[in-house]
Amino acid sequence: KNEVEQSPQNLTAQEGEFITINCSYSVGISALHWLQQHPGGGIVSLFMLSSGKKKHGRLIATINIQEKHSSLHITASHPRDSAVYICAVDLNTGNQFYFGTGTSLTVIP
Amino acid sequence: NAGVMQNPRHLVRRRGQEARLRCSPVKGHSHVYWYRQLPEEGLKFMVYLQKENIIDESGMPKERFSAEFPKEGPSILRIQQVVRGDSAAYFCASSPLRPSLLHFGNGTRLTVT
């Protein structure tokens, strides 16, 4: 069983649609990270959350610590948002990170 | 400000050779992490280092793999006697403290022939 589960695994959307990617985890965490990996392979950190909600441009990330769940929302999606979105958790015991398997998003013009 | 610099970008080694992967963190970042991404798989934690210290290497194979982050110079991930199964993308990230937003390098793609 993975400590971090993401859904959906694959997602295709029309340009302009509102997108939600979900992440559930089963361990105690000090922080949760959302990452974006583009087709070229480079990884960009989008957010680090330990509570509440963060917003950056068209991206919104929320976390519910009690329910061990986080969501990444993309408003007014655009083809350039096409990438793999990865959820990762920073444990509150030990030094490990656990990663979800990623959600592959394709936004069609 | 330069981001995390990894080199080489691509590395080809024959079975049995050694691979050395370098990572220069963002200036001022003292926390370095190495991750491996096998083909068609997700990222896996390998090792977490602070200057001159290995904090957690629980994700690293016990044999052939080692990592260091010396007082001066880049962090090095060293793989001895490479095998085909070591073929993967190896990413380095750095942060100024923990927990903190991670800054990733572009990765080193290792191919073992």
PDB file of C-alpha atoms in Angstrom:
ATOM      1  CA  LYS A   1       0.000   0.000   0.000  1.00  0.00           C
ATOM      2  CA  ASN A   2       1.318   3.430  -0.963  1.00  0.00           C
ATOM      3  CA  GLU A   3       1.577   6.017   1.765  1.00  0.00           C
ATOM      4  CA  VAL A   4       0.461   8.618  -0.794  1.00  0.00           C
ATOM      5  CA  GLU A   5      -2.383   8.031  -3.234  1.00  0.00           C
ATOM      6  CA  GLN A   6      -3.274  10.390  -6.056  1.00  0.00           C
ATOM      7  CA  SER A   7      -6.322  10.516  -8.259  1.00  0.00           C
ATOM      8  CA  PRO A   8      -7.022  10.539 -11.040  1.00  0.00           C
ATOM      9  CA  GLN A   9      -3.995   8.883 -12.614  1.00  0.00           C
ATOM     10  CA  ASN A  10      -4.723  10.482 -15.989  1.00  0.00           C
ATOM     11  CA  LEU A  11      -6.851  13.494 -16.796  1.00  0.00           C
ATOM     12  CA  THR A  12      -7.789  15.109 -20.102  1.00  0.00           C
ATOM     13  CA  ALA A  13      -9.545  18.468 -20.080  1.00  0.00           C
ATOM     14  CA  GLN A  14     -10.676  21.082 -22.546  1.00  0.00           C
ATOM     15  CA  GLU A  15      -8.977  24.442 -22.379  1.00  0.00           C
ATOM     16  CA  GLY A  16     -10.750  26.652 -19.860  1.00  0.00           C
ATOM     17  CA  GLU A  17     -12.023  23.848 -17.648  1.00  0.00           C
ATOM     18  CA  PHE A  18     -11.632  23.802 -13.875  1.00  0.00           C
ATOM     19  CA  ILE A  19      -9.388  20.934 -12.820  1.00  0.00           C
ATOM     20  CA  THR A  20      -9.046  19.143  -9.502  1.00  0.00           C
ATOM     21  CA  ILE A  21      -6.352  16.640  -8.576  1.00  0.00           C
ATOM     22  CA  ASN A  22      -6.604  14.803  -5.282  1.00  0.00           C
ATOM     23  CA  CYS A  23      -4.023  13.460  -2.871  1.00  0.00           C
ATOM     24  CA  SER A  24      -4.621  11.270   0.174  1.00  0.00           C
ATOM     25  CA  TYR A  25      -1.969  10.130   2.594  1.00  0.00           C
ATOM     26  CA  SER A  26      -1.860   7.727   5.488  1.00  0.00           C
ATOM     27  CA  VAL A  27       1.060   8.984   7.572  1.00  0.00           C
ATOM     28  CA  GLY A  28       1.701  11.892   9.918  1.00  0.00           C
ATOM     29  CA  ILE A  29       3.206  14.767   8.019  1.00  0.00           C
ATOM     30  CA  SER A  30       4.910  18.061   8.694  1.00  0.00           C
ATOM     31  CA  ALA A  31       4.185  19.363   5.207  1.00  0.00           C
ATOM     32  CA  LEU A  32       2.725  18.398   1.853  1.00  0.00           C
ATOM     33  CA  HIS A  33       4.232  19.438  -1.468  1.00  0.00           C
ATOM     34  CA  TRP A  34       2.728  19.773  -4.907  1.00  0.00           C
ATOM     35  CA  LEU A  35       5.193  19.412  -7.767  1.00  0.00           C
ATOM     36  CA  GLN A  36       4.874  19.830 -11.525  1.00  0.00           C
ATOM     37  CA  GLN A  37       6.932  17.729 -13.929  1.00  0.00           C
ATOM     38  CA  HIS A  38       6.935  18.823 -17.558  1.00  0.00           C
ATOM     39  CA  PRO A  39       7.400  16.475 -20.523  1.00  0.00           C
ATOM     40  CA  GLY A  40      11.084  17.463 -20.677  1.00  0.00           C
ATOM     41  CA  GLY A  41      11.453  16.016 -17.208  1.00  0.00           C
ATOM     42  CA  GLY A  42      12.207  19.116 -15.147  1.00  0.00           C
ATOM     43  CA  ILE A  43      10.437  19.403 -11.775  1.00  0.00           C
ATOM     44  CA  VAL A  44       9.062  22.608 -10.324  1.00  0.00           C
ATOM     45  CA  SER A  45       7.766  23.046  -6.784  1.00  0.00           C
ATOM     46  CA  LEU A  46       4.318  24.609  -6.835  1.00  0.00           C
ATOM     47  CA  PHE A  47       3.308  24.662  -3.179  1.00  0.00           C
ATOM     48  CA  MET A  48       4.274  23.549   0.275  1.00  0.00           C
ATOM     49  CA  LEU A  49       1.349  23.315   2.690  1.00  0.00           C
ATOM     50  CA  SER A  50       0.975  22.418   6.311  1.00  0.00           C
ATOM     51  CA  SER A  51      -2.552  23.780   6.763  1.00  0.00           C
ATOM     52  CA  GLY A  52      -5.302  25.684   5.023  1.00  0.00           C
ATOM     53  CA  LYS A  53      -5.053  26.954   1.503  1.00  0.00           C
ATOM     54  CA  LYS A  54      -2.545  28.632  -0.804  1.00  0.00           C
ATOM     55  CA  LYS A  55      -3.059  30.375  -4.116  1.00  0.00           C
ATOM     56  CA  HIS A  56      -0.616  31.293  -6.865  1.00  0.00           C
ATOM     57  CA  GLY A  57      -2.073  32.664 -10.067  1.00  0.00           C
ATOM     58  CA  ARG A  58      -4.526  30.094 -11.423  1.00  0.00           C
ATOM     59  CA  LEU A  59      -3.362  27.398  -9.025  1.00  0.00           C
ATOM     60  CA  ILE A  60      -4.963  26.742  -5.647  1.00  0.00           C
ATOM     61  CA  ALA A  61      -3.878  24.104  -3.150  1.00  0.00           C
ATOM     62  CA  THR A  62      -5.820  23.067  -0.080  1.00  0.00           C
ATOM     63  CA  ILE A  63      -5.119  20.632   2.713  1.00  0.00           C
ATOM     64  CA  ASN A  64      -7.294  19.029   5.382  1.00  0.00           C
ATOM     65  CA  ILE A  65      -4.992  17.655   8.049  1.00  0.00           C
ATOM     66  CA  GLN A  66      -7.746  15.790   9.939  1.00  0.00           C
ATOM     67  CA  GLU A  67      -8.860  13.974   6.801  1.00  0.00           C
ATOM     68  CA  LYS A  68      -5.287  13.534   5.499  1.00  0.00           C
ATOM     69  CA  HIS A  69      -6.291  14.933   2.128  1.00  0.00           C
ATOM     70  CA  SER A  70      -5.099  17.664  -0.215  1.00  0.00           C
ATOM     71  CA  SER A  71      -6.390  18.997  -3.510  1.00  0.00           C
ATOM     72  CA  LEU A  72      -4.736  20.955  -6.288  1.00  0.00           C
ATOM     73  CA  HIS A  73      -7.079  23.066  -8.393  1.00  0.00           C
ATOM     74  CA  ILE A  74      -6.322  24.726 -11.708  1.00  0.00           C
ATOM     75  CA  THR A  75      -8.745  27.401 -12.849  1.00  0.00           C
ATOM     76  CA  ALA A  76      -9.157  28.355 -16.517  1.00  0.00           C
ATOM     77  CA  SER A  77      -6.864  25.540 -17.634  1.00  0.00           C
ATOM     78  CA  HIS A  78      -4.529  26.091 -20.569  1.00  0.00           C
ATOM     79  CA  PRO A  79      -2.565  23.681 -22.784  1.00  0.00           C
ATOM     80  CA  ARG A  80       0.656  24.867 -21.134  1.00  0.00           C
ATOM     81  CA  ASP A  81      -0.674  23.349 -17.877  1.00  0.00           C
ATOM     82  CA  SER A  82      -0.195  19.908 -19.463  1.00  0.00           C
ATOM     83  CA  ALA A  83       2.252  18.102 -17.203  1.00  0.00           C
ATOM     84  CA  VAL A  84       2.467  15.467 -14.488  1.00  0.00           C
ATOM     85  CA  TYR A  85       1.418  16.768 -11.081  1.00  0.00           C
ATOM     86  CA  ILE A  86       2.965  15.016  -8.111  1.00  0.00           C
ATOM     87  CA  CYS A  87       1.989  15.086  -4.463  1.00  0.00           C
ATOM     88  CA  ALA A  88       4.734  14.489  -1.894  1.00  0.00           C
ATOM     89  CA  VAL A  89       4.646  14.376   1.890  1.00  0.00           C
ATOM     90  CA  ASP A  90       7.343  15.343   4.345  1.00  0.00           C
ATOM     91  CA  LEU A  91       6.973  13.094   7.382  1.00  0.00           C
ATOM     92  CA  ASN A  92       6.804  14.506  10.883  1.00  0.00           C
ATOM     93  CA  THR A  93       8.909  11.602  12.096  1.00  0.00           C
ATOM     94  CA  GLY A  94      12.121  10.770  10.359  1.00  0.00           C
ATOM     95  CA  ASN A  95      13.439  12.439   7.260  1.00  0.00           C
ATOM     96  CA  GLN A  96      11.770  10.640   4.403  1.00  0.00           C
ATOM     97  CA  PHE A  97       9.646  12.008   1.641  1.00  0.00           C
ATOM     98  CA  TYR A  98       6.920   9.868   0.133  1.00  0.00           C
ATOM     99  CA  PHE A  99       5.684  10.610  -3.374  1.00  0.00           C
ATOM    100  CA  GLY A 100       2.439   9.900  -5.137  1.00  0.00           C
ATOM    101  CA  THR A 101       2.659   8.285  -8.553  1.00  0.00           C
ATOM    102  CA  GLY A 102       1.533  11.481 -10.239  1.00  0.00           C
ATOM    103  CA  THR A 103      -1.442  12.678 -12.243  1.00  0.00           C
ATOM    104  CA  SER A 104      -0.821  13.140 -15.940  1.00  0.00           C
ATOM    105  CA  LEU A 105      -2.818  16.137 -17.146  1.00  0.00           C
ATOM    106  CA  THR A 106      -3.447  16.949 -20.793  1.00  0.00           C
ATOM    107  CA  VAL A 107      -5.282  20.156 -21.651  1.00  0.00           C
ATOM    108  CA  ILE A 108      -6.643  20.223 -25.184  1.00  0.00           C
ATOM    109  CA  PRO A 109      -7.022  23.539 -27.013  1.00  0.00           C
TER     110      PRO A 109
ATOM    111  CA  ASN B   1      20.478  33.628  -8.689  1.00  0.00           C
ATOM    112  CA  ALA B   2      21.334  30.241 -10.091  1.00  0.00           C
ATOM    113  CA  GLY B   3      18.990  27.405  -9.279  1.00  0.00           C
ATOM    114  CA  VAL B   4      20.043  23.873  -8.494  1.00  0.00           C
ATOM    115  CA  MET B   5      22.632  22.773 -11.035  1.00  0.00           C
ATOM    116  CA  GLN B   6      23.043  19.122 -11.869  1.00  0.00           C
ATOM    117  CA  ASN B   7      25.604  17.663 -14.190  1.00  0.00           C
ATOM    118  CA  PRO B   8      25.990  15.880 -16.366  1.00  0.00           C
ATOM    119  CA  ARG B   9      22.535  16.116 -17.894  1.00  0.00           C
ATOM    120  CA  HIS B  10      22.972  12.726 -19.571  1.00  0.00           C
ATOM    121  CA  LEU B  11      25.420  10.016 -18.599  1.00  0.00           C
ATOM    122  CA  VAL B  12      26.050   6.727 -20.353  1.00  0.00           C
ATOM    123  CA  ARG B  13      27.993   4.030 -18.571  1.00  0.00           C
ATOM    124  CA  ARG B  14      28.740   0.405 -19.339  1.00  0.00           C
ATOM    125  CA  ARG B  15      27.930  -2.268 -16.806  1.00  0.00           C
ATOM    126  CA  GLY B  16      30.580  -2.363 -14.118  1.00  0.00           C
ATOM    127  CA  GLN B  17      31.709   1.250 -14.502  1.00  0.00           C
ATOM    128  CA  GLU B  18      31.267   3.983 -11.947  1.00  0.00           C
ATOM    129  CA  ALA B  19      28.815   6.870 -12.260  1.00  0.00           C
ATOM    130  CA  ARG B  20      29.325  10.195 -10.504  1.00  0.00           C
ATOM    131  CA  LEU B  21      26.441  12.620 -10.430  1.00  0.00           C
ATOM    132  CA  ARG B  22      26.954  16.179  -9.214  1.00  0.00           C
ATOM    133  CA  CYS B  23      24.557  18.614  -7.639  1.00  0.00           C
ATOM    134  CA  SER B  24      25.253  22.220  -6.732  1.00  0.00           C
ATOM    135  CA  PRO B  25      22.423  23.507  -4.520  1.00  0.00           C
ATOM    136  CA  VAL B  26      21.002  26.985  -4.556  1.00  0.00           C
ATOM    137  CA  LYS B  27      23.486  29.340  -2.896  1.00  0.00           C
ATOM    138  CA  GLY B  28      22.793  29.415   0.817  1.00  0.00           C
ATOM    139  CA  HIS B  29      20.858  26.143   0.863  1.00  0.00           C
ATOM    140  CA  SER B  30      22.348  23.649   3.278  1.00  0.00           C
ATOM    141  CA  HIS B  31      19.821  20.823   2.801  1.00  0.00           C
ATOM    142  CA  VAL B  32      20.242  18.533  -0.208  1.00  0.00           C
ATOM    143  CA  TYR B  33      18.069  15.612  -1.267  1.00  0.00           C
ATOM    144  CA  TRP B  34      18.568  12.991  -3.950  1.00  0.00           C
ATOM    145  CA  TYR B  35      15.669  11.204  -5.640  1.00  0.00           C
ATOM    146  CA  ARG B  36      15.499   8.526  -8.294  1.00  0.00           C
ATOM    147  CA  GLN B  37      12.851   8.135 -10.959  1.00  0.00           C
ATOM    148  CA  LEU B  38      12.867   4.787 -12.707  1.00  0.00           C
ATOM    149  CA  PRO B  39      11.327   4.611 -16.199  1.00  0.00           C
ATOM    150  CA  GLU B  40       7.535   4.768 -15.996  1.00  0.00           C
ATOM    151  CA  GLU B  41       7.659   5.025 -12.209  1.00  0.00           C
ATOM    152  CA  GLY B  42       7.316   7.748  -9.626  1.00  0.00           C
ATOM    153  CA  LEU B  43       9.974   9.571  -7.661  1.00  0.00           C
ATOM    154  CA  LYS B  44      11.633   7.734  -4.794  1.00  0.00           C
ATOM    155  CA  PHE B  45      13.580   9.320  -1.964  1.00  0.00           C
ATOM    156  CA  MET B  46      17.190   8.198  -1.745  1.00  0.00           C
ATOM    157  CA  VAL B  47      19.157  10.336   0.679  1.00  0.00           C
ATOM    158  CA  TYR B  48      19.017  13.565   2.646  1.00  0.00           C
ATOM    159  CA  LEU B  49      22.201  15.456   3.471  1.00  0.00           C
ATOM    160  CA  GLN B  50      23.262  18.600   5.225  1.00  0.00           C
ATOM    161  CA  LYS B  51      26.720  20.054   4.903  1.00  0.00           C
ATOM    162  CA  GLU B  52      29.222  17.267   5.627  1.00  0.00           C
ATOM    163  CA  ASN B  53      26.532  15.065   7.175  1.00  0.00           C
ATOM    164  CA  ILE B  54      24.290  12.304   5.908  1.00  0.00           C
ATOM    165  CA  ILE B  55      21.015  12.788   7.769  1.00  0.00           C
ATOM    166  CA  ASP B  56      18.997   9.950   6.258  1.00  0.00           C
ATOM    167  CA  GLU B  57      20.112   7.420   3.645  1.00  0.00           C
ATOM    168  CA  SER B  58      17.297   4.958   4.217  1.00  0.00           C
ATOM    169  CA  GLY B  59      16.150   5.189   0.597  1.00  0.00           C
ATOM    170  CA  MET B  60      19.509   4.305  -0.853  1.00  0.00           C
ATOM    171  CA  PRO B  61      20.507   0.745  -1.829  1.00  0.00           C
ATOM    172  CA  LYS B  62      22.896  -0.628   0.765  1.00  0.00           C
ATOM    173  CA  GLU B  63      25.570  -1.563  -1.717  1.00  0.00           C
ATOM    174  CA  ARG B  64      27.286   0.354  -4.523  1.00  0.00           C
ATOM    175  CA  PHE B  65      25.572   3.683  -3.762  1.00  0.00           C
ATOM    176  CA  SER B  66      27.057   6.486  -1.704  1.00  0.00           C
ATOM    177  CA  ALA B  67      26.468  10.198  -1.314  1.00  0.00           C
ATOM    178  CA  GLU B  68      28.368  13.097   0.126  1.00  0.00           C
ATOM    179  CA  PHE B  69      27.930  16.826   0.570  1.00  0.00           C
ATOM    180  CA  PRO B  70      31.342  18.238   1.463  1.00  0.00           C
ATOM    181  CA  LYS B  71      32.003  21.564   3.117  1.00  0.00           C
ATOM    182  CA  GLU B  72      33.197  22.922  -0.216  1.00  0.00           C
ATOM    183  CA  GLY B  73      31.889  21.877  -3.586  1.00  0.00           C
ATOM    184  CA  PRO B  74      28.838  20.077  -4.896  1.00  0.00           C
ATOM    185  CA  SER B  75      27.007  17.109  -3.495  1.00  0.00           C
ATOM    186  CA  ILE B  76      28.030  13.875  -5.217  1.00  0.00           C
ATOM    187  CA  LEU B  77      25.963  10.742  -5.736  1.00  0.00           C
ATOM    188  CA  ARG B  78      28.275   7.888  -6.601  1.00  0.00           C
ATOM    189  CA  ILE B  79      27.196   4.566  -8.046  1.00  0.00           C
ATOM    190  CA  GLN B  80      29.864   1.907  -8.268  1.00  0.00           C
ATOM    191  CA  GLN B  81      29.761  -1.076 -10.623  1.00  0.00           C
ATOM    192  CA  VAL B  82      26.598   0.106 -12.332  1.00  0.00           C
ATOM    193  CA  VAL B  83      24.011  -2.388 -13.540  1.00  0.00           C
ATOM    194  CA  ARG B  84      21.215  -1.977 -16.100  1.00  0.00           C
ATOM    195  CA  GLY B  85      18.683  -1.561 -13.299  1.00  0.00           C
ATOM    196  CA  ASP B  86      20.433   1.653 -12.252  1.00  0.00           C
ATOM    197  CA  SER B  87      19.258   3.324 -15.469  1.00  0.00           C
ATOM    198  CA  ALA B  88      16.992   6.128 -14.277  1.00  0.00           C
ATOM    199  CA  ALA B  89      16.671   9.858 -13.867  1.00  0.00           C
ATOM    200  CA  TYR B  90      18.367  11.115 -10.713  1.00  0.00           C
ATOM    201  CA  PHE B  91      17.092  14.398  -9.324  1.00  0.00           C
ATOM    202  CA  CYS B  92      18.655  16.595  -6.727  1.00  0.00           C
ATOM    203  CA  ALA B  93      16.750  19.200  -4.716  1.00  0.00           C
ATOM    204  CA  SER B  94      17.809  21.732  -2.135  1.00  0.00           C
ATOM    205  CA  SER B  95      16.164  23.856   0.516  1.00  0.00           C
ATOM    206  CA  PRO B  96      17.309  26.445   3.047  1.00  0.00           C
ATOM    207  CA  LEU B  97      15.660  24.632   5.950  1.00  0.00           C
ATOM    208  CA  ARG B  98      13.268  21.734   6.608  1.00  0.00           C
ATOM    209  CA  PRO B  99      10.401  21.661   5.894  1.00  0.00           C
ATOM    210  CA  SER B 100      10.643  24.157   3.087  1.00  0.00           C
ATOM    211  CA  LEU B 101       9.789  24.551  -0.555  1.00  0.00           C
ATOM    212  CA  LEU B 102      12.119  22.375  -2.597  1.00  0.00           C
ATOM    213  CA  HIS B 103      14.200  23.625  -5.501  1.00  0.00           C
ATOM    214  CA  PHE B 104      14.888  20.915  -8.056  1.00  0.00           C
ATOM    215  CA  GLY B 105      17.649  20.474 -10.561  1.00  0.00           C
ATOM    216  CA  ASN B 106      16.928  19.295 -14.102  1.00  0.00           C
ATOM    217  CA  GLY B 107      18.122  15.811 -13.304  1.00  0.00           C
ATOM    218  CA  THR B 108      20.802  13.470 -14.635  1.00  0.00           C
ATOM    219  CA  ARG B 109      19.590  10.756 -16.945  1.00  0.00           C
ATOM    220  CA  LEU B 110      21.787   7.715 -16.428  1.00  0.00           C
ATOM    221  CA  THR B 111      21.789   4.992 -19.049  1.00  0.00           C
ATOM    222  CA  VAL B 112      23.662   1.779 -18.371  1.00  0.00           C
ATOM    223  CA  THR B 113      24.471  -0.245 -21.467  1.00  0.00           C
TER     224      THR B 113
END
